[in-house]
XYZ file of C-alpha atoms in Angstrom:
175
model
C 45.382 74.093 133.807
C 43.631 71.966 136.579
C 44.634 68.470 136.479
C 41.935 66.289 135.147
C 42.034 63.442 138.561
C 42.375 66.474 140.560
C 39.079 68.383 139.221
C 37.212 65.188 139.005
C 37.557 64.363 142.469
C 37.279 67.764 144.092
C 34.090 68.268 142.495
C 32.680 64.244 142.653
C 33.512 64.307 146.865
C 32.218 67.986 147.245
C 28.832 67.167 146.137
C 28.659 64.167 147.974
C 29.799 66.034 151.365
C 27.160 68.354 150.006
C 24.413 66.374 149.695
C 25.291 64.672 152.604
C 24.968 67.662 154.516
C 22.380 68.158 153.282
C 20.402 65.250 154.587
C 21.501 65.501 157.759
C 20.064 68.865 158.127
C 16.834 67.041 156.275
C 16.736 64.430 159.253
C 17.645 66.682 161.955
C 14.438 69.068 160.697
C 11.983 66.066 159.923
C 13.634 64.154 163.363
C 14.288 66.457 166.048
C 14.211 70.404 165.463
C 15.757 71.215 168.836
C 18.825 69.690 166.996
C 19.872 72.609 165.571
C 20.822 73.816 168.775
C 23.220 71.419 170.083
C 26.910 72.017 170.396
C 28.180 68.365 169.694
C 26.918 67.606 166.977
C 28.355 70.980 165.532
C 31.702 69.537 166.336
C 30.682 65.939 165.182
C 30.321 67.643 162.019
C 33.546 69.519 161.830
C 34.983 65.855 162.560
C 33.270 64.191 159.991
C 34.127 67.234 157.502
C 37.751 66.657 158.198
C 37.884 62.411 158.150
C 36.394 62.690 154.748
C 38.450 65.228 153.396
C 41.573 62.901 154.914
C 39.909 60.448 152.281
C 39.572 62.443 149.618
C 43.496 63.504 149.252
C 44.454 60.519 150.430
C 42.760 58.510 147.304
C 43.855 61.627 145.226
C 47.289 61.523 146.346
C 46.847 57.719 145.012
C 45.429 59.059 141.897
C 48.524 60.743 141.290
C 51.110 57.798 141.574
C 52.051 59.630 145.009
C 52.803 62.932 143.270
C 50.527 65.722 144.505
C 52.173 69.426 145.010
C 51.166 71.311 148.099
C 49.099 73.654 145.538
C 47.336 70.492 143.997
C 46.283 68.816 147.512
C 45.412 72.462 148.360
C 43.126 72.895 145.186
C 41.355 69.356 145.336
C 40.424 70.698 148.726
C 38.842 73.693 147.984
C 36.962 72.560 145.212
C 35.702 69.861 147.589
C 34.804 72.541 150.502
C 33.098 75.300 147.990
C 30.732 72.678 146.691
C 30.408 70.927 149.951
C 29.624 74.352 151.400
C 27.696 75.599 149.021
C 25.116 72.516 148.262
C 24.581 72.691 151.603
C 23.721 76.583 151.945
C 21.230 76.024 148.807
C 19.981 73.441 150.522
C 19.794 75.940 153.363
C 17.897 78.529 152.042
C 15.391 76.597 150.520
C 14.949 74.930 153.881
C 14.565 77.505 156.028
C 13.401 80.487 153.297
C 11.146 78.711 150.787
C 9.516 75.125 152.644
C 8.926 75.952 155.923
C 10.237 79.943 157.114
C 9.071 78.864 160.394
C 11.349 76.647 160.835
C 14.024 79.686 161.299
C 11.828 81.478 164.033
C 11.570 77.607 165.897
C 14.830 77.057 165.305
C 16.052 80.785 166.505
C 13.873 81.019 169.617
C 15.234 77.863 170.710
C 19.206 78.823 170.734
C 17.740 81.877 172.795
C 16.540 79.490 174.912
C 19.810 77.673 174.580
C 22.061 80.489 174.942
C 19.723 82.050 177.912
C 20.405 78.913 179.765
C 23.615 78.535 179.176
C 24.601 81.975 180.752
C 22.055 81.609 183.626
C 24.353 78.502 184.612
C 27.556 81.054 184.774
C 25.503 84.100 186.800
C 25.497 86.052 184.021
C 23.800 89.634 184.953
C 19.579 89.534 184.294
C 21.252 92.766 182.081
C 23.749 90.905 180.114
C 21.277 88.175 179.184
C 18.605 91.214 177.985
C 21.407 92.553 176.104
C 21.942 89.498 174.588
C 18.168 88.316 173.934
C 17.187 91.529 172.569
C 20.437 91.330 169.575
C 19.177 87.865 168.925
C 15.974 88.313 168.276
C 17.007 91.423 165.736
C 18.858 88.680 163.749
C 17.432 86.088 161.342
C 20.471 83.691 160.856
C 18.403 81.634 158.624
C 17.120 84.683 156.152
C 19.446 84.220 152.655
C 21.504 86.925 153.566
C 22.749 85.480 156.438
C 23.122 81.556 155.577
C 25.449 83.173 152.582
C 27.915 85.090 154.719
C 27.968 81.886 157.493
C 28.988 79.988 154.321
C 31.093 82.762 153.504
C 33.159 82.462 156.899
C 32.926 78.494 156.574
C 34.518 78.487 153.237
C 37.535 80.522 155.230
C 37.376 78.405 158.081
C 37.958 75.171 155.987
C 40.582 76.908 153.823
C 43.099 77.011 156.297
C 41.826 73.529 157.389
C 42.632 73.122 154.189
C 46.628 74.945 153.903
C 47.202 72.506 156.782
C 45.691 68.839 155.225
C 47.303 70.185 152.240
C 50.999 70.722 154.301
C 50.426 67.264 155.729
C 49.145 65.413 151.825
C 52.084 67.134 150.316
C 54.618 64.754 148.170
C 57.579 65.335 150.165
C 60.599 66.207 147.988
C 63.251 64.010 146.698
C 66.595 65.100 147.716
């Protein structure tokens, strides 16, 4: 049975991070769709996620009077991560497949352009660039299936991060 504090904090913070993720995506969509291709935004997003998870685990440990096992820390984090990623994925599916399906094509074209520019900076042969363009045009990264696949990968990545965070936040054993 999961401790009520762990469950409540994981769910609450998961919903908050999911909503923040959705609002960020909506803002990028509304303000400048070119930002979907910026690498620094991805890094900033991961850093924000790490800071938010540190706050979650600190508050949960404090609510448990400092007694926080590795399993409890990881469980709190995992609930938070799964809920946050799923809310973000549902929003992306709605945005790119229901609300504005043409936005996925626009972002895909912008991504291709960005990748080509980067490859050209590194003097990549034209044949390699053309192969990459052909592969990217075949794939729709904003289809429902691809968003779900990407979400599964993100959950695995965040789970590994969660194991590290849980090891850091677990209570020290008293001997």
